[in-house]
Amino acid sequence: MDINLLGFMPALLPVALSPGASFTLVMGSALAGGRKGLFSTLAGTALGIYTHAMLIGFGITAVLVSSPALFSLLKIAGTVYLLWLGGMLMRSGFHASRARIEHSPHAVTVKQAWLANVINPKAIIFYLTVVSQFAGIGGGVASYLTLATVHVMVMSLWLITLSQALVFSTQKADPVRLKKYVNISGGLLLIVFSLHSLLHS
């Protein structure tokens, strides 16, 4: 495999480190479910990344994007789903209380995180137009899975570091107020992100 890992890293870092849907979901899950919530959301997001790698490796993504009707339908479905997740986060923030926090389930399940990543138009375009440039001649499934592994490792390290700081901060700060701020602002960010993706992808 003639993968260009050195060239891939500068292209990956701005995407992996910038606030987006995964960032928002992981922060909310870390606050709601602690480390268990954090890792369930990370697992779902990682599965979504590997799904994109396999879809583009088998040529399915290219077929999907080549059909304007199918891709438009996917964009709308992705936007509606992310809007729903954003609304749920905001609702959770507005109704936060100490009793709810102590008995709250994980904010986002593995399945929800996976679906949010798979139907995200920006993730599809990123793997089709950016990642494909570094997969080498032919760009087989193994090449894309290798690049996806690098993507998952960088993303996980970054989000674990940030979320651990958030989880530990609840020991000193008022957890109810913290959940209100994180979930309301995170939900709003997710809504803005999803609408921006619909209008500019």
mmCIF file of C-alpha atoms in Angstrom:
data_model
loop_
_atom_site.group_PDB
_atom_site.id
_atom_site.type_symbol
_atom_site.label_atom_id
_atom_site.label_comp_id
_atom_site.label_asym_id
_atom_site.label_seq_id
_atom_site.Cartn_x
_atom_site.Cartn_y
_atom_site.Cartn_z
ATOM 1 C CA MET A 1 0.000 0.000 0.000
ATOM 2 C CA ASP A 2 1.431 3.397 -1.000
ATOM 3 C CA ILE A 3 -0.550 5.435 1.526
ATOM 4 C CA ASN A 4 0.598 9.019 2.076
ATOM 5 C CA LEU A 5 0.297 9.268 5.865
ATOM 6 C CA LEU A 6 2.542 12.330 6.147
ATOM 7 C CA GLY A 7 0.348 14.223 3.739
ATOM 8 C CA PHE A 8 -2.830 12.930 5.367
ATOM 9 C CA MET A 9 -2.122 14.302 8.842
ATOM 10 C CA PRO A 10 -2.175 18.036 7.933
ATOM 11 C CA ALA A 11 -5.424 17.457 6.026
ATOM 12 C CA LEU A 12 -6.967 15.465 8.883
ATOM 13 C CA LEU A 13 -6.086 17.615 11.902
ATOM 14 C CA PRO A 14 -8.321 20.625 11.118
ATOM 15 C CA VAL A 15 -11.282 18.268 10.632
ATOM 16 C CA ALA A 16 -10.609 16.044 13.641
ATOM 17 C CA LEU A 17 -9.859 18.899 16.053
ATOM 18 C CA SER A 18 -12.575 21.368 15.059
ATOM 19 C CA PRO A 19 -15.947 21.489 16.875
ATOM 20 C CA GLY A 20 -18.594 19.602 14.956
ATOM 21 C CA ALA A 21 -21.306 17.004 15.402
ATOM 22 C CA SER A 22 -19.009 14.389 16.985
ATOM 23 C CA PHE A 23 -17.494 16.953 19.348
ATOM 24 C CA THR A 24 -20.928 18.087 20.527
ATOM 25 C CA LEU A 25 -22.287 14.567 20.999
ATOM 26 C CA VAL A 26 -19.218 13.342 22.877
ATOM 27 C CA MET A 27 -19.227 16.310 25.256
ATOM 28 C CA GLY A 28 -22.901 15.787 26.068
ATOM 29 C CA SER A 29 -22.424 12.052 26.593
ATOM 30 C CA ALA A 30 -19.376 12.541 28.819
ATOM 31 C CA LEU A 31 -21.409 14.843 31.041
ATOM 32 C CA ALA A 32 -24.515 12.637 31.107
ATOM 33 C CA GLY A 33 -22.887 9.219 31.419
ATOM 34 C CA GLY A 34 -19.326 9.861 32.528
ATOM 35 C CA ARG A 35 -16.649 7.664 31.000
ATOM 36 C CA LYS A 36 -19.185 5.042 29.943
ATOM 37 C CA GLY A 37 -21.196 7.638 28.040
ATOM 38 C CA LEU A 38 -18.014 9.030 26.535
ATOM 39 C CA PHE A 39 -16.780 5.689 25.218
ATOM 40 C CA SER A 40 -20.168 4.601 23.873
ATOM 41 C CA THR A 41 -20.371 7.753 21.766
ATOM 42 C CA LEU A 42 -16.746 7.441 20.672
ATOM 43 C CA ALA A 43 -17.368 3.817 19.674
ATOM 44 C CA GLY A 44 -20.357 4.792 17.541
ATOM 45 C CA THR A 45 -18.429 7.608 15.889
ATOM 46 C CA ALA A 46 -15.474 5.307 15.196
ATOM 47 C CA LEU A 47 -17.793 2.730 13.621
ATOM 48 C CA GLY A 48 -19.183 5.511 11.437
ATOM 49 C CA ILE A 49 -15.695 6.444 10.264
ATOM 50 C CA TYR A 50 -14.899 2.820 9.416
ATOM 51 C CA THR A 51 -18.227 2.579 7.588
ATOM 52 C CA HIS A 52 -17.253 5.539 5.401
ATOM 53 C CA ALA A 53 -13.883 3.921 4.707
ATOM 54 C CA MET A 54 -15.528 0.701 3.555
ATOM 55 C CA LEU A 55 -18.191 2.470 1.487
ATOM 56 C CA ILE A 56 -15.640 4.526 -0.419
ATOM 57 C CA GLY A 57 -13.265 1.556 -0.730
ATOM 58 C CA PHE A 58 -15.999 -0.488 -2.413
ATOM 59 C CA GLY A 59 -17.034 2.459 -4.607
ATOM 60 C CA ILE A 60 -20.492 2.844 -3.077
ATOM 61 C CA THR A 61 -19.943 6.445 -1.952
ATOM 62 C CA ALA A 62 -18.994 7.556 -5.466
ATOM 63 C CA VAL A 63 -22.184 6.027 -6.853
ATOM 64 C CA LEU A 64 -24.266 7.735 -4.179
ATOM 65 C CA VAL A 65 -22.750 11.171 -4.735
ATOM 66 C CA SER A 66 -23.075 10.823 -8.507
ATOM 67 C CA SER A 67 -26.864 10.721 -8.098
ATOM 68 C CA PRO A 68 -28.086 14.244 -7.193
ATOM 69 C CA ALA A 69 -31.490 12.947 -6.083
ATOM 70 C CA LEU A 70 -30.045 10.301 -3.735
ATOM 71 C CA PHE A 71 -27.434 12.627 -2.285
ATOM 72 C CA SER A 72 -30.019 15.387 -1.730
ATOM 73 C CA LEU A 73 -32.238 12.888 0.061
ATOM 74 C CA LEU A 74 -29.311 11.825 2.241
ATOM 75 C CA LYS A 75 -28.496 15.459 3.069
ATOM 76 C CA ILE A 76 -32.061 16.123 4.138
ATOM 77 C CA ALA A 77 -32.205 12.929 6.221
ATOM 78 C CA GLY A 78 -28.878 13.767 7.867
ATOM 79 C CA THR A 79 -29.988 17.314 8.630
ATOM 80 C CA VAL A 80 -33.284 16.195 10.163
ATOM 81 C CA TYR A 81 -31.518 13.604 12.327
ATOM 82 C CA LEU A 82 -28.887 16.057 13.576
ATOM 83 C CA LEU A 83 -31.595 18.659 14.228
ATOM 84 C CA TRP A 84 -33.441 16.079 16.307
ATOM 85 C CA LEU A 85 -30.296 15.232 18.298
ATOM 86 C CA GLY A 86 -29.605 18.950 18.815
ATOM 87 C CA GLY A 87 -33.160 19.513 19.999
ATOM 88 C CA MET A 88 -32.886 16.604 22.435
ATOM 89 C CA LEU A 89 -29.652 18.019 23.858
ATOM 90 C CA MET A 90 -31.189 21.467 24.306
ATOM 91 C CA ARG A 91 -34.284 19.991 25.927
ATOM 92 C CA SER A 92 -32.093 17.991 28.300
ATOM 93 C CA GLY A 93 -30.231 21.188 29.188
ATOM 94 C CA PHE A 94 -33.390 23.233 29.810
ATOM 95 C CA HIS A 95 -34.820 20.499 32.061
ATOM 96 C CA ALA A 96 -31.589 19.713 33.902
ATOM 97 C CA SER A 97 -31.912 19.102 37.636
ATOM 98 C CA ARG A 98 -29.804 17.331 40.241
ATOM 99 C CA ALA A 99 -32.173 14.344 40.366
ATOM 100 C CA ARG A 100 -32.213 14.045 36.568
ATOM 101 C CA ILE A 101 -28.406 14.148 36.397
ATOM 102 C CA GLU A 102 -28.023 11.433 39.033
ATOM 103 C CA HIS A 103 -30.387 9.116 37.145
ATOM 104 C CA SER A 104 -29.754 10.278 33.577
ATOM 105 C CA PRO A 105 -29.012 7.690 30.867
ATOM 106 C CA HIS A 106 -26.244 8.099 28.348
ATOM 107 C CA ALA A 107 -26.946 11.108 26.162
ATOM 108 C CA VAL A 108 -26.104 9.277 22.949
ATOM 109 C CA THR A 109 -25.988 5.537 22.256
ATOM 110 C CA VAL A 110 -23.508 3.733 20.018
ATOM 111 C CA LYS A 111 -26.186 3.375 17.353
ATOM 112 C CA GLN A 112 -27.141 7.064 17.478
ATOM 113 C CA ALA A 113 -23.511 8.195 17.225
ATOM 114 C CA TRP A 114 -22.899 5.794 14.332
ATOM 115 C CA LEU A 115 -25.952 7.004 12.451
ATOM 116 C CA ALA A 116 -25.105 10.672 13.046
ATOM 117 C CA ASN A 117 -21.690 10.095 11.473
ATOM 118 C CA VAL A 118 -22.778 7.877 8.575
ATOM 119 C CA ILE A 119 -25.486 10.213 7.265
ATOM 120 C CA ASN A 120 -23.432 13.366 7.792
ATOM 121 C CA PRO A 121 -22.896 14.848 4.276
ATOM 122 C CA LYS A 122 -19.646 16.554 5.319
ATOM 123 C CA ALA A 123 -18.160 13.222 6.415
ATOM 124 C CA ILE A 124 -19.145 11.655 3.089
ATOM 125 C CA ILE A 125 -17.580 14.476 1.086
ATOM 126 C CA PHE A 126 -14.458 14.472 3.288
ATOM 127 C CA TYR A 127 -13.752 10.800 2.582
ATOM 128 C CA LEU A 128 -14.607 11.078 -1.098
ATOM 129 C CA THR A 129 -12.644 14.231 -1.917
ATOM 130 C CA VAL A 130 -9.915 14.515 0.734
ATOM 131 C CA VAL A 131 -9.120 11.079 2.140
ATOM 132 C CA SER A 132 -9.117 9.517 -1.338
ATOM 133 C CA GLN A 133 -6.119 11.694 -2.272
ATOM 134 C CA PHE A 134 -3.937 9.897 0.280
ATOM 135 C CA ALA A 135 -5.105 6.292 -0.210
ATOM 136 C CA GLY A 136 -2.535 5.557 -2.910
ATOM 137 C CA ILE A 137 -2.973 4.290 -6.460
ATOM 138 C CA GLY A 138 -6.099 2.196 -6.693
ATOM 139 C CA GLY A 139 -7.223 3.150 -3.173
ATOM 140 C CA GLY A 140 -8.335 -0.277 -1.965
ATOM 141 C CA VAL A 141 -10.436 -0.997 1.093
ATOM 142 C CA ALA A 142 -7.342 -1.817 3.172
ATOM 143 C CA SER A 143 -5.863 1.614 2.402
ATOM 144 C CA TYR A 144 -9.021 3.431 3.443
ATOM 145 C CA LEU A 145 -9.333 1.359 6.615
ATOM 146 C CA THR A 146 -5.737 2.260 7.508
ATOM 147 C CA LEU A 147 -6.450 5.969 7.048
ATOM 148 C CA ALA A 148 -9.700 5.572 9.001
ATOM 149 C CA THR A 149 -7.725 4.026 11.876
ATOM 150 C CA VAL A 150 -5.456 7.074 11.976
ATOM 151 C CA HIS A 151 -8.559 9.280 11.909
ATOM 152 C CA VAL A 152 -10.145 7.368 14.808
ATOM 153 C CA MET A 153 -6.957 7.493 16.886
ATOM 154 C CA VAL A 154 -6.473 11.254 16.451
ATOM 155 C CA MET A 155 -10.150 12.002 17.064
ATOM 156 C CA SER A 156 -10.354 9.750 20.125
ATOM 157 C CA LEU A 157 -7.221 11.139 21.745
ATOM 158 C CA TRP A 158 -8.450 14.703 21.252
ATOM 159 C CA LEU A 159 -12.020 14.128 22.440
ATOM 160 C CA ILE A 160 -10.989 11.973 25.417
ATOM 161 C CA THR A 161 -8.622 14.714 26.568
ATOM 162 C CA LEU A 162 -11.300 17.396 26.297
ATOM 163 C CA SER A 163 -14.106 15.339 27.794
ATOM 164 C CA GLN A 164 -12.006 14.143 30.727
ATOM 165 C CA ALA A 165 -11.381 17.768 31.612
ATOM 166 C CA LEU A 166 -15.129 18.370 31.376
ATOM 167 C CA VAL A 167 -16.055 15.348 33.508
ATOM 168 C CA PHE A 168 -13.481 16.163 36.173
ATOM 169 C CA SER A 169 -14.631 19.780 36.269
ATOM 170 C CA THR A 170 -18.058 18.649 37.512
ATOM 171 C CA GLN A 171 -16.426 17.721 40.792
ATOM 172 C CA LYS A 172 -15.780 21.415 41.465
ATOM 173 C CA ALA A 173 -18.576 23.117 39.552
ATOM 174 C CA ASP A 174 -22.346 22.914 39.952
ATOM 175 C CA PRO A 175 -23.253 19.881 37.773
ATOM 176 C CA VAL A 176 -26.763 21.188 37.058
ATOM 177 C CA ARG A 177 -25.507 24.529 35.777
ATOM 178 C CA LEU A 178 -22.719 22.814 33.838
ATOM 179 C CA LYS A 179 -25.176 20.452 32.150
ATOM 180 C CA LYS A 180 -27.423 23.376 31.234
ATOM 181 C CA TYR A 181 -24.557 25.287 29.624
ATOM 182 C CA VAL A 182 -23.023 22.297 27.836
ATOM 183 C CA ASN A 183 -26.257 20.766 26.521
ATOM 184 C CA ILE A 184 -27.969 23.998 25.499
ATOM 185 C CA SER A 185 -24.882 25.413 23.780
ATOM 186 C CA GLY A 186 -24.003 21.988 22.353
ATOM 187 C CA GLY A 187 -27.511 21.444 21.030
ATOM 188 C CA LEU A 188 -27.524 24.902 19.469
ATOM 189 C CA LEU A 189 -24.123 24.226 17.902
ATOM 190 C CA LEU A 190 -25.393 20.922 16.495
ATOM 191 C CA ILE A 191 -28.433 22.641 14.971
ATOM 192 C CA VAL A 192 -26.277 25.356 13.392
ATOM 193 C CA PHE A 193 -23.805 22.746 12.136
ATOM 194 C CA SER A 194 -26.543 20.615 10.558
ATOM 195 C CA LEU A 195 -28.192 23.576 8.807
ATOM 196 C CA HIS A 196 -24.804 24.788 7.551
ATOM 197 C CA SER A 197 -24.055 21.307 6.194
ATOM 198 C CA LEU A 198 -27.368 21.252 4.346
ATOM 199 C CA LEU A 199 -26.832 24.653 2.756
ATOM 200 C CA HIS A 200 -23.123 24.371 1.911
ATOM 201 C CA SER A 201 -22.474 20.719 0.991
#
